[in-house]
Short mmCIF file of C-alpha atoms in Angstrom, two decimals:
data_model
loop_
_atom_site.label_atom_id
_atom_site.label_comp_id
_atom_site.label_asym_id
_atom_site.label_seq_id
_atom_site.Cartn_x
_atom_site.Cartn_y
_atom_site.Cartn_z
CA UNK A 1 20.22 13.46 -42.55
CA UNK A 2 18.54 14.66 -45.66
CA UNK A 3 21.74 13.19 -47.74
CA UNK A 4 21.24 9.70 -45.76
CA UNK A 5 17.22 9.31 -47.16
CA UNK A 6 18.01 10.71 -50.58
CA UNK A 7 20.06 7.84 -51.33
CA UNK A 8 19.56 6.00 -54.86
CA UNK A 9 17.37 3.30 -54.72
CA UNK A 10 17.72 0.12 -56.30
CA UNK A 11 15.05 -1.39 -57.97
CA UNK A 12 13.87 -4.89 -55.71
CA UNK A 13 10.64 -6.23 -57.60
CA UNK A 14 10.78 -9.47 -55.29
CA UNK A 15 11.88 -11.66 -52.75
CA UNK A 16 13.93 -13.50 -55.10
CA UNK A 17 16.25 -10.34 -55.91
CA UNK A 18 20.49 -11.80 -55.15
CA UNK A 19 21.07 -8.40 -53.54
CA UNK A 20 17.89 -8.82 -51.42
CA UNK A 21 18.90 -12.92 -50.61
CA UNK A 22 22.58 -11.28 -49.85
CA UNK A 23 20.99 -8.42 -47.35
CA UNK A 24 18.92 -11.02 -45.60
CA UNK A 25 22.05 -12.75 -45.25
CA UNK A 26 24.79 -10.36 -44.22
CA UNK A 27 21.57 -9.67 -41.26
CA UNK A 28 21.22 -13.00 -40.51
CA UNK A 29 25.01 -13.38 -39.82
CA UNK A 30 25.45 -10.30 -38.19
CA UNK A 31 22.83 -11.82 -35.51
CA UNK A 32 24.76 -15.19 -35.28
CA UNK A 33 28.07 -12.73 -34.70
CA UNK A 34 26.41 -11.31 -31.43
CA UNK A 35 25.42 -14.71 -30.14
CA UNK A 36 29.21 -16.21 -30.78
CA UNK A 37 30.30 -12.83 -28.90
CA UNK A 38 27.68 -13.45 -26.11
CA UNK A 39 29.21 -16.99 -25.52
CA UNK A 40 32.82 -16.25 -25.49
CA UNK A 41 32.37 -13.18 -22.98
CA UNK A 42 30.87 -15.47 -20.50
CA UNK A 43 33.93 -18.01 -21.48
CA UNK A 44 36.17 -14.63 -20.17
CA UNK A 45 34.39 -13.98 -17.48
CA UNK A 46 34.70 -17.40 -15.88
CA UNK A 47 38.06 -17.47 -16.54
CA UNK A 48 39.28 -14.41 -15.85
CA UNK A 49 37.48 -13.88 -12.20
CA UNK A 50 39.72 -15.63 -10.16
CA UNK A 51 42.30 -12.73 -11.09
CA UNK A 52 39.88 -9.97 -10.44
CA UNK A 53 36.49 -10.59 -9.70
CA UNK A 54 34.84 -7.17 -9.53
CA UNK A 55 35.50 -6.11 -12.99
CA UNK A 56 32.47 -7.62 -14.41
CA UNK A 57 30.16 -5.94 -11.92
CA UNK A 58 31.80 -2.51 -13.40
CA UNK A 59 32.04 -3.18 -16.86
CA UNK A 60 28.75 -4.73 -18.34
CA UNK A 61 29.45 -4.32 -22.05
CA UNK A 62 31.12 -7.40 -23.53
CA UNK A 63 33.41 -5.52 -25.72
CA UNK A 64 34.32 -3.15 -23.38
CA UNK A 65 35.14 -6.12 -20.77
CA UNK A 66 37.37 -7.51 -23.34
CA UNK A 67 39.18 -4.31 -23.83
CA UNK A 68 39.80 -3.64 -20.40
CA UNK A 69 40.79 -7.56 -19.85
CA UNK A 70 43.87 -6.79 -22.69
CA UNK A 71 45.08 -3.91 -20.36
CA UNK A 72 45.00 -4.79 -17.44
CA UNK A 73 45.95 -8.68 -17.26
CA UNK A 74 47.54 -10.15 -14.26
CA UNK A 75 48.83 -6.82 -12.66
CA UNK A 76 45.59 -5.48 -10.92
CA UNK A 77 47.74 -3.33 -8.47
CA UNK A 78 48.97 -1.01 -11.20
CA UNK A 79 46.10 0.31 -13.83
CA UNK A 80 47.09 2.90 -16.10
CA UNK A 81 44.02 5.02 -16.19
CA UNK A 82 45.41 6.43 -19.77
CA UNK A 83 44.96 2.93 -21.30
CA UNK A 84 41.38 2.69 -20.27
CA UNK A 85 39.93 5.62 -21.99
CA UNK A 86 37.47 4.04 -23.63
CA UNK A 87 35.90 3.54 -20.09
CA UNK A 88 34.30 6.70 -17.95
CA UNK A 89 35.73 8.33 -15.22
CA UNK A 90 33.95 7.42 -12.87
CA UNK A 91 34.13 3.52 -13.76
CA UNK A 92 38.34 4.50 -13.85
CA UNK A 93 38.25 5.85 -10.31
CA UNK A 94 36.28 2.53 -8.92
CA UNK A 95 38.41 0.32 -10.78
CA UNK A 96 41.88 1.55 -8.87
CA UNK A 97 40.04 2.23 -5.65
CA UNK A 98 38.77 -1.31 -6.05
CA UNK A 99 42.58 -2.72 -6.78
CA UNK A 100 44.24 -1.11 -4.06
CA UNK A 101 42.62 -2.58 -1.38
CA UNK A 102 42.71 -5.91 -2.86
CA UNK A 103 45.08 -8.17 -0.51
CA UNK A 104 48.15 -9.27 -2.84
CA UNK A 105 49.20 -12.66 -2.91
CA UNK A 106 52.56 -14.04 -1.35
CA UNK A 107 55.54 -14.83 -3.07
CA UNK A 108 55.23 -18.33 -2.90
CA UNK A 109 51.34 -18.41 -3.99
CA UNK A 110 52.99 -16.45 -6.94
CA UNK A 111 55.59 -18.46 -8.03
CA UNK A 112 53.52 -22.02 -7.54
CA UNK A 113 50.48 -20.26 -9.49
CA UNK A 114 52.59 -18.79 -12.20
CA UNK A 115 52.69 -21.13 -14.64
CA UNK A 116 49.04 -21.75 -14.38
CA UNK A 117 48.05 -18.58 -14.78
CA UNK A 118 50.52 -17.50 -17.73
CA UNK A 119 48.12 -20.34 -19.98
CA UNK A 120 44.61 -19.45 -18.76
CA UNK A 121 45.78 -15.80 -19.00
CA UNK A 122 46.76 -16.74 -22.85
CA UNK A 123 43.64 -18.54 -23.08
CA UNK A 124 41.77 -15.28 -21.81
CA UNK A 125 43.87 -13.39 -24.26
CA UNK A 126 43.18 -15.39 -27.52
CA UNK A 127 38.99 -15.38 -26.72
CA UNK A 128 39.07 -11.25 -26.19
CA UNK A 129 41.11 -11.23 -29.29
CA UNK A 130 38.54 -12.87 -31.15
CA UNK A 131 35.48 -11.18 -29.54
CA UNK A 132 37.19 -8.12 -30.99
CA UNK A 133 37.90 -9.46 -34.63
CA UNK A 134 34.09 -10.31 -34.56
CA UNK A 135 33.26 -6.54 -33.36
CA UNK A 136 34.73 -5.29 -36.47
CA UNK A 137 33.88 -7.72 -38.88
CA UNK A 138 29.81 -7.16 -37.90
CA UNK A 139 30.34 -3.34 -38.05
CA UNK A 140 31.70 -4.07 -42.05
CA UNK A 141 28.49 -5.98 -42.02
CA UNK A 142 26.20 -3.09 -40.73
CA UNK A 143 27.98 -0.39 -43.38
CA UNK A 144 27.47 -2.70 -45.83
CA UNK A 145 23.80 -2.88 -45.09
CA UNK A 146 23.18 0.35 -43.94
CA UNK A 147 24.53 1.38 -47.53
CA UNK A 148 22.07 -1.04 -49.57
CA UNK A 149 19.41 -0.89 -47.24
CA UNK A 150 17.25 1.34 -49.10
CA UNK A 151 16.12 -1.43 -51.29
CA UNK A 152 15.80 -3.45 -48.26
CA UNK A 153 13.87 -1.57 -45.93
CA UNK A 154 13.07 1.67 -47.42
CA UNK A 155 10.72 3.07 -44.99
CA UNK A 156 12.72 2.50 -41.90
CA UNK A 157 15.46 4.34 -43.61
CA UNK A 158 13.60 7.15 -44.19
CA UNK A 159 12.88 7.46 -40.47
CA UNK A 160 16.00 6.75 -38.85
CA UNK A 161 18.07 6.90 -41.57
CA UNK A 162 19.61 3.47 -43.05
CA UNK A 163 22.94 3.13 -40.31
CA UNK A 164 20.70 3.46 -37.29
CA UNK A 165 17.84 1.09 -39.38
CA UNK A 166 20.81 -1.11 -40.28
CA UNK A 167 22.05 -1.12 -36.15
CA UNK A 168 18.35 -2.02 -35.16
CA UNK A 169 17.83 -5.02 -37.65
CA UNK A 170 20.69 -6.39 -36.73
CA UNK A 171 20.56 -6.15 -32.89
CA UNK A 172 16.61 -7.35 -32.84
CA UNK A 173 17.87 -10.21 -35.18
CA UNK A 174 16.89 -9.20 -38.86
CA UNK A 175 13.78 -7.62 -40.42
CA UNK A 176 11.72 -10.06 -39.03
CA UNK A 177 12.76 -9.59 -34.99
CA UNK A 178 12.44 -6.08 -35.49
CA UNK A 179 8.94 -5.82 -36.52
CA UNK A 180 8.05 -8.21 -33.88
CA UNK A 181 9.32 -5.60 -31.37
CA UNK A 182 6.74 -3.85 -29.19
CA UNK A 183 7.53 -0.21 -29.32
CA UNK A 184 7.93 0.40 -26.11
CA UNK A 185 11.21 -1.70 -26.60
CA UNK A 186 12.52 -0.03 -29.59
CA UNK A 187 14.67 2.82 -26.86
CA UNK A 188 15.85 -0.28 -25.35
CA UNK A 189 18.03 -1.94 -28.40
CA UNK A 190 21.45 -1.07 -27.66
CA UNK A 191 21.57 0.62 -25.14
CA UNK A 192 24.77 0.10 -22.92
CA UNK A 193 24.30 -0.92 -19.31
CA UNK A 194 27.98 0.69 -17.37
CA UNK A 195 28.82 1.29 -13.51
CA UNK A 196 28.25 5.00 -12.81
CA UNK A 197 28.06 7.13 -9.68
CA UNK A 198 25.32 8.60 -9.02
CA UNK A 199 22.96 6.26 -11.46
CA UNK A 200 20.95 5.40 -9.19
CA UNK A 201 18.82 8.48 -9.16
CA UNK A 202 16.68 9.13 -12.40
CA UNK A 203 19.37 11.72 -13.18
CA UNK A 204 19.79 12.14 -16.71
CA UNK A 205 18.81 9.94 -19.37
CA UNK A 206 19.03 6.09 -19.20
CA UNK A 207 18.53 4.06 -22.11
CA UNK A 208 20.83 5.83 -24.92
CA UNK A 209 20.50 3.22 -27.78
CA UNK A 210 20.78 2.83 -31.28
CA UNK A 211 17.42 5.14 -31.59
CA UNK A 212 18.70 7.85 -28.95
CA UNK A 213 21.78 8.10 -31.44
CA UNK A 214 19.82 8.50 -34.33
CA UNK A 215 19.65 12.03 -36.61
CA UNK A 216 16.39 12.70 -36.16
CA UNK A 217 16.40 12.38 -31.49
CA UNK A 218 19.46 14.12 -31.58
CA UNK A 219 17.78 17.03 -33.80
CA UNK A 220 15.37 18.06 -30.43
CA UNK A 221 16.54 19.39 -27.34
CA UNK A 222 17.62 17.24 -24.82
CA UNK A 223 14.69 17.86 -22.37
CA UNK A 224 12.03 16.30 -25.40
CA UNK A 225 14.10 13.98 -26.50
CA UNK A 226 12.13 11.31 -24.37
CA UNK A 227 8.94 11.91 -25.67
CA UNK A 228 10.07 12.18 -29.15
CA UNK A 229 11.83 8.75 -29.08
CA UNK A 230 7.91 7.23 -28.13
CA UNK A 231 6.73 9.25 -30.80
CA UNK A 232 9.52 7.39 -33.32
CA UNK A 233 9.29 4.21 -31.97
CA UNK A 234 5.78 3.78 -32.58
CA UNK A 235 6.17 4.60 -36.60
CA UNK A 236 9.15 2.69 -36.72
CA UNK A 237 7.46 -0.10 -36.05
CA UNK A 238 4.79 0.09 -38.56
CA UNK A 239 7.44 0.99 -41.04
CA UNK A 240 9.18 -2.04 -40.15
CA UNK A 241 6.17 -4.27 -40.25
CA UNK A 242 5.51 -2.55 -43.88
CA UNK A 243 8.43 -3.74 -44.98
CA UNK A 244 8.17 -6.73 -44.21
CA UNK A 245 4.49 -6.97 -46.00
CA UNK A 246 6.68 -5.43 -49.20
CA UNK A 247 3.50 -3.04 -49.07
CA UNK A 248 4.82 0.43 -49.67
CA UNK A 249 8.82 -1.05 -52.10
CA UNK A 250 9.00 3.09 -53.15
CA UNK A 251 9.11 3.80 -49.53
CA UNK A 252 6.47 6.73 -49.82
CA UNK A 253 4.61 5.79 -45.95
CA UNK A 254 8.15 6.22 -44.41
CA UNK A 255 7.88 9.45 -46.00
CA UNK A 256 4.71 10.04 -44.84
CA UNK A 257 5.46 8.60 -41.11
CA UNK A 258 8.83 11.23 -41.25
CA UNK A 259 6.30 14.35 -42.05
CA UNK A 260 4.21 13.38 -39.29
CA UNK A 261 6.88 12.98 -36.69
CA UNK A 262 8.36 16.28 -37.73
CA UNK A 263 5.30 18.48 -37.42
CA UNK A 264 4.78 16.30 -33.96
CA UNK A 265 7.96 17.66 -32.55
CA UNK A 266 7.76 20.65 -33.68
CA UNK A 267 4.15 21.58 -32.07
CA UNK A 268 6.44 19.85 -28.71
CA UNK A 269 9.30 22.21 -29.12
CA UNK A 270 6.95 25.19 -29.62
CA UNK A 271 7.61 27.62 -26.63
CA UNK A 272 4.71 28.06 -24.33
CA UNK A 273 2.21 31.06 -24.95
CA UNK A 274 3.19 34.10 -23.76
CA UNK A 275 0.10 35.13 -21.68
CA UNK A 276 0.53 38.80 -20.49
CA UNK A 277 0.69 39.54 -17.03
CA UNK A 278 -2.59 41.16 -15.84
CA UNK A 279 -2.54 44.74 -14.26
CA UNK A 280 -4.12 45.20 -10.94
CA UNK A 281 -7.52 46.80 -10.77
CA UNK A 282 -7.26 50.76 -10.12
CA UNK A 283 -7.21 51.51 -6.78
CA UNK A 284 -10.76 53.07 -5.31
CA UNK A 285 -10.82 55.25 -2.41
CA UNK A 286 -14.44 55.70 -2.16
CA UNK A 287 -16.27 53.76 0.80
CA UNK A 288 -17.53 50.48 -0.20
CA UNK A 289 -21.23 50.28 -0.68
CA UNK A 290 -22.99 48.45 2.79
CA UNK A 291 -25.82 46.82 2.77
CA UNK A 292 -28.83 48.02 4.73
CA UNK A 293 -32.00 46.90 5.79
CA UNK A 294 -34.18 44.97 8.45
CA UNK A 295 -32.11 41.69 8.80
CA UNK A 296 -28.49 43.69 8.66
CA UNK A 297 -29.75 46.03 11.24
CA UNK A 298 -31.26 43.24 13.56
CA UNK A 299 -27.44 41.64 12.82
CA UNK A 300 -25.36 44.61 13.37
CA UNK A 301 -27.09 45.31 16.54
CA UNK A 302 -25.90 42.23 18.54
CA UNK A 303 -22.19 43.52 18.37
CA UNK A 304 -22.91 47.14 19.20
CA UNK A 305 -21.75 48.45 22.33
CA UNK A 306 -23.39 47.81 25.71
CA UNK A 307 -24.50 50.48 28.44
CA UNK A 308 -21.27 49.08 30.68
CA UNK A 309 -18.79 49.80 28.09
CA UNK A 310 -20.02 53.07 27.12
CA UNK A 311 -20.13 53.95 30.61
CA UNK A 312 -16.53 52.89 31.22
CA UNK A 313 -15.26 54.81 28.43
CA UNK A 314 -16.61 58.13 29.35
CA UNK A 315 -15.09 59.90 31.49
CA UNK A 316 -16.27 63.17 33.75
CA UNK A 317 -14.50 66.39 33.60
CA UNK A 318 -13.55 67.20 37.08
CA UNK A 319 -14.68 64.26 38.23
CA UNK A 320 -12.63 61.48 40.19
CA UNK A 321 -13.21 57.92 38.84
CA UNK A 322 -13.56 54.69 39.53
CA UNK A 323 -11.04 52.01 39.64
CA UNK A 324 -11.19 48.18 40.56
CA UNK A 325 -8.05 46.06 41.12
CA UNK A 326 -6.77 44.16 38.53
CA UNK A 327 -4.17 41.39 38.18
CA UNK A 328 -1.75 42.26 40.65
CA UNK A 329 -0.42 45.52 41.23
CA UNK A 330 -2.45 46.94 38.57
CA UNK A 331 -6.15 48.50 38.72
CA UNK A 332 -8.55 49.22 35.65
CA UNK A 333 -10.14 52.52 35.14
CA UNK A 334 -14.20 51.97 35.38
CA UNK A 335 -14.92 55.62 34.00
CA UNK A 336 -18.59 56.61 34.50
CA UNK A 337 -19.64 53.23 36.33
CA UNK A 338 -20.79 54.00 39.69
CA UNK A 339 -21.07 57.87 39.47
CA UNK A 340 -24.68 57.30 39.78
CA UNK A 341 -24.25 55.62 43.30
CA UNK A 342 -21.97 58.85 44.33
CA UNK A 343 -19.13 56.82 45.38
CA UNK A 344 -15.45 55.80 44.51
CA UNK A 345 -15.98 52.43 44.10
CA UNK A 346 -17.95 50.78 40.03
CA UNK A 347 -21.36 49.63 41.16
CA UNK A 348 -22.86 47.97 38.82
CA UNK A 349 -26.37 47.27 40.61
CA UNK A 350 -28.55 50.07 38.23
CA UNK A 351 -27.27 48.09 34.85
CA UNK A 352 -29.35 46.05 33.06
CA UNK A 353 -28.40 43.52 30.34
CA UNK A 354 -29.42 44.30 27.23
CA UNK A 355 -31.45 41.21 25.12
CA UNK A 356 -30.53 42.61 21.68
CA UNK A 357 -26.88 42.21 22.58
CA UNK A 358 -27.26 38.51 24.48
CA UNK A 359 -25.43 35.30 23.14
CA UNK A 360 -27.81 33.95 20.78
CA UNK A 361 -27.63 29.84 18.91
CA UNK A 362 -28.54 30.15 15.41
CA UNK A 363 -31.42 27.65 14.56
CA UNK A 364 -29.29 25.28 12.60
CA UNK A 365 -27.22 24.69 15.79
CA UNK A 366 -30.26 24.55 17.63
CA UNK A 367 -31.37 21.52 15.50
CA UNK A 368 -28.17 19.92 15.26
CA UNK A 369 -28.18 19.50 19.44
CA UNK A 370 -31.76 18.34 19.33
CA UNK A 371 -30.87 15.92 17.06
CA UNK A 372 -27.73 14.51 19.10
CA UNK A 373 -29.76 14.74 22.23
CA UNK A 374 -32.28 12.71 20.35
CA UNK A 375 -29.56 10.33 19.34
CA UNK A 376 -28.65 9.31 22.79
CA UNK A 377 -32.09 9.15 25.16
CA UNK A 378 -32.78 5.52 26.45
CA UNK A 379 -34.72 2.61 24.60
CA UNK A 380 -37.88 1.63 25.95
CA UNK A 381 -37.57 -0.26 29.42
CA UNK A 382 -34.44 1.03 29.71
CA UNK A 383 -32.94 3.48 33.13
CA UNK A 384 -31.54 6.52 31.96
CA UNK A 385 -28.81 7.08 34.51
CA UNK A 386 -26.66 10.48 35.09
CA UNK A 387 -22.90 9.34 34.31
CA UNK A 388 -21.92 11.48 37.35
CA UNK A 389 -24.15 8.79 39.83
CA UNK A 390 -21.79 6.59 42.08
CA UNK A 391 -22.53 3.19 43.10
CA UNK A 392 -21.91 4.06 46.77
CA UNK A 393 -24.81 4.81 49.36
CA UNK A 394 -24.65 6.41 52.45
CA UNK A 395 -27.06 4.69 55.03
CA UNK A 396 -28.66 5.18 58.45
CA UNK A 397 -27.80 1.39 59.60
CA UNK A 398 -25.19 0.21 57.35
CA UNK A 399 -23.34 2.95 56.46
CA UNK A 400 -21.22 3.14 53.15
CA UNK A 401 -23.01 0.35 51.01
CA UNK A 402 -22.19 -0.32 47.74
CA UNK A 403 -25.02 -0.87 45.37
CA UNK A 404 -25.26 -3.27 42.63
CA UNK A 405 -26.46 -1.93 39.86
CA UNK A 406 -27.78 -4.69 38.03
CA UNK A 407 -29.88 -5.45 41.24
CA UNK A 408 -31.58 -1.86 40.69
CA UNK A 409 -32.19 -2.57 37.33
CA UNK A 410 -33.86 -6.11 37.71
CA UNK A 411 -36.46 -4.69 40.58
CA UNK A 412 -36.99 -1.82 37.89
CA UNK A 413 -38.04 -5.11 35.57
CA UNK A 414 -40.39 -6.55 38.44
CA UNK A 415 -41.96 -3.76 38.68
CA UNK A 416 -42.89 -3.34 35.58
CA UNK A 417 -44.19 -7.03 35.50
CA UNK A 418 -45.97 -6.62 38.94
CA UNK A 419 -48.24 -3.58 36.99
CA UNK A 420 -48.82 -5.70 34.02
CA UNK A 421 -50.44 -8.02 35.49
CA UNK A 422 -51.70 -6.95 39.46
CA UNK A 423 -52.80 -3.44 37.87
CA UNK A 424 -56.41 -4.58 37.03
CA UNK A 425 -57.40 -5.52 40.77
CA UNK A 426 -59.16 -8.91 40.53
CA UNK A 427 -57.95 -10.37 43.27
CA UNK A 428 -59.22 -9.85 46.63
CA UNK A 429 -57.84 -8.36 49.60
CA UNK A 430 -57.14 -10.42 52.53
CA UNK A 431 -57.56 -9.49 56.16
CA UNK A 432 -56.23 -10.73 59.20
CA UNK A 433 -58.68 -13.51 59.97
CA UNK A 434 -57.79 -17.36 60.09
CA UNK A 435 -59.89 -19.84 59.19
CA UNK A 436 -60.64 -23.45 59.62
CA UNK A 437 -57.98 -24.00 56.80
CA UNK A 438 -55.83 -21.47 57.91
CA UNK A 439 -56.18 -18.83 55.41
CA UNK A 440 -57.03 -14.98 56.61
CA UNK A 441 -59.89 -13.67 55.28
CA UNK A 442 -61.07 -10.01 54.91
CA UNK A 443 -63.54 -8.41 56.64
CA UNK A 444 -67.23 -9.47 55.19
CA UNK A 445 -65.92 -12.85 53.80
CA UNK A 446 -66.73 -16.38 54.73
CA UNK A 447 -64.89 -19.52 53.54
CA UNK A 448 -67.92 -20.13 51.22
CA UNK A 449 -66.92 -17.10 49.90
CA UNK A 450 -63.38 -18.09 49.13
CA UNK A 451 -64.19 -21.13 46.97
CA UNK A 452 -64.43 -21.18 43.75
CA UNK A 453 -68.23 -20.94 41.90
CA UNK A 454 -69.56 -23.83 40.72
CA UNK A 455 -70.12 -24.10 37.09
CA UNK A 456 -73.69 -23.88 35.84
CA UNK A 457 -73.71 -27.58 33.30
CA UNK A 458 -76.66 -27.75 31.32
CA UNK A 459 -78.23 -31.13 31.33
CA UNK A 460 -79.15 -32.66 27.85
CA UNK A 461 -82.32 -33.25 26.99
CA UNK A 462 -84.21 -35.76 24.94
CA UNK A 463 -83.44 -38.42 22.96
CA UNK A 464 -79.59 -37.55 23.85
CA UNK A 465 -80.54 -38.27 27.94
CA UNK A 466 -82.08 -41.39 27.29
CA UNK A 467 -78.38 -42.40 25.62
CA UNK A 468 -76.58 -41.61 28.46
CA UNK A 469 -78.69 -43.11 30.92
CA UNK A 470 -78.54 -46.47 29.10
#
């Protein structure tokens, strides 16, 4: 690689250099040579896939199409797999699996098609044969450039070095296309798109172009070799776009892009530190250190032992004791419990629950269930009924009634109206006795009584009665 950038370089003061007109040229070509190649493999491809089909769905690359067109021709039913070495193994192993269970044609079919297909397969022949004498006449082209191209582009060759500059330029179509390439597109360029089994995963690496050929991605191991081609493709576009400014004609910022992209992948192919495992702590047999104090003995005295269990666990010498039935056949020993009472049998009258070692709710639970019992009382004027209330009644004359229980809640409403506005007491009581009207008065009351008072009207006086009397 070193031999590649140390190259002589010629001395280009201008644009209007005949070796800088002829590199420009022998570019431009070599982009007009992919388009005529691009055009006569879909002339092949038309042609050729009423004799078999599936090959262009195995065999993307145009060259390689035309290749495998020249050997295998009409007889699809007998491939020889030594023929197509140019091709994988695994596109191989499709390709005859693919031919034998292709139906062959009849006799007849044959012989009435034969003539026919003798001239378009001589046709077919004649286009791969020139698709192939255009192949090699654009890779003269890209030695010949990638030879002079250090006057040319001088900063991309000291990237790359000038056969991979010389295969970029003239697949993005010249100096020009290539610095109009976004570098995210730079891995793309060349890179060959074949039928393989088990592609489908993200198994390996994908897009091997011109770049992932190049010395300096082929220097790194495989596992960085994705990073470092982001890392390239991002100065070899500013290289590119510097030469085509003319800005830097001794090439020294390709030099000083290639320093930068070396120490970058070396710091990436560093190996990770070595950080030293770190011992366990020595092992300490002495008791931990327990806390003590008012609040820790208050705590520790809720899960002590009660009376019952230390009674249970102690058992009398000479002493028979007591047992109580268990599940099934089987029968629990109740120790001391009941040897007070004198008998056989636990009794369990004499003990006495002890507060310190009772259930207890810390406060924050306590608040928590004041607050969701707060959450759910009724709204004002509203019934707050149990859920486990049933609509049905049980009565003395009707029996089973069912109860509505919007009804209950609408003479719950009256009621409350009836004290709003009958709670004062301003109206009178009335007894049982009629009068001439019919009404029932109270006790002490007279109709007189019932009517309404008569409003006191003050008369006017003075000059405002004499008005109203006239």
């Amino acid at each position: 690689m070193s031999d590649e950038r140390n190259l002589p370089t010629l001395a280009v003061n201008s644009h209007d250099s005949e070796e800088y007109k002829l590199l420009v040229d022998a570019n431009n070509l070599s982009v007009d040579i992919d388009h005529e190649i691009i055009l006569i493999h879909k002339f092949v491809k038309d042609h050729y896939k009423s004799i078999f089909s599936d090959l262009e769905e195995f065999v993307a690359n145009p060259i390689d199409f035309a290749r495998a067109v020249k050997v295998i021709g009409s007889e699809i039913d007998n491939i020889d797999a030594q023929k197509l070495s140019f091709l994988d193994g695994a596109t191989i192993m499709v390709l005859k699996m693919q031919t034998s269970t292709a139906r062959p044609l009849p006799g007849s079919t044959r012989q009435t098609l034969g003539h026919g297909r003798e001239r378009l397969l001589s046709s077919i022949y004649q286009a791969c044969n020139l698709m192939l004498e255009l192949d090699q006449a654009k890779k003269i082209i890209t030695q010949y450039v990638a030879s002079r191209l250090s006057s040319y582009a001088p900063n991309i060759s000291h990237i790359v070095g000038p056969s991979t500059a010389a295969q970029l330029m003239g697949f993005a179509g010249g100096l020009p296309g290539l610095s109009k390439t976004p570098s995210c597109n730079i891995a793309a360029l060349g890179a060959k798109r074949s039928f393989k089994i088990g592609n489908m995963g993200s198994v390996g690496f994908q897009r091997q172009g011109f770049l992932y050929h190049s010395p300096i991605i082929q220097s790194v191991p495989p596992d960085t070799r994705k990073q470092a081609m982001r890392i390239v493709s991002g100065k070899l576009v500013l290289a590119a776009r510097i030469d085509m400014s003319r800005s830097s004609k001794d090439g020294h910022l390709g030099l000083k892009y290639y320093q930068e992209i070396k120490e970058k992948l070396e710091k990436l192919m560093e190996p990770p530190e070595n950080k030293g495992i770190k011992a366990l702590p020595v092992p300490d047999d002495r008791p931990s250190k327990k806390r003590g104090g008012r609040r820790v003995r208050k705590w520790k005295e809720q899960f002590k032992q009660s009376e019952m269990q230390q009674a249970a666990n102690t058992m009398a010498f000479g002493k028979p004791q007591g047992e109580v039935e268990g599940y099934g056949d089987e029968f629990v020993d109740t120790g001391m419990l009941g040897a007070s009472a004198g008998g056989k049998g636990a009794s369990f009258k004499n003990m006495t629950a002890d507060d310190k070692t009772k259930a207890r709710m810390t406060k924050g639970m306590e608040q928590r269930l004041n607050t969701f019992a707060s959450r759910h009382t009724p709204a004002h004027g509203a019934v707050d009924v149990s859920g486990l209330s049933s609509t049905v009644s049980f009565t003395s004359n009707r029996g089973i009634e069912i109860s509505a229980p919007q009804n209950y809640l609408q003479q719950a409403n009256s009621n409350i109206d009836k004290d709003r506005w009958f709670k004062s007491g301003t109206f009178t009581t009335i007894a049982n006795k009629p009068t001439a009207g019919g009404v029932v008065l109270g006790p002490g009351t007279n109709s007189t009584s019932m009517q309404p008072p008569k409003r006191k009207i003050d008369s006017p006086t003075g000059p405002e009665a004499k008005r109203i009397k006239e």
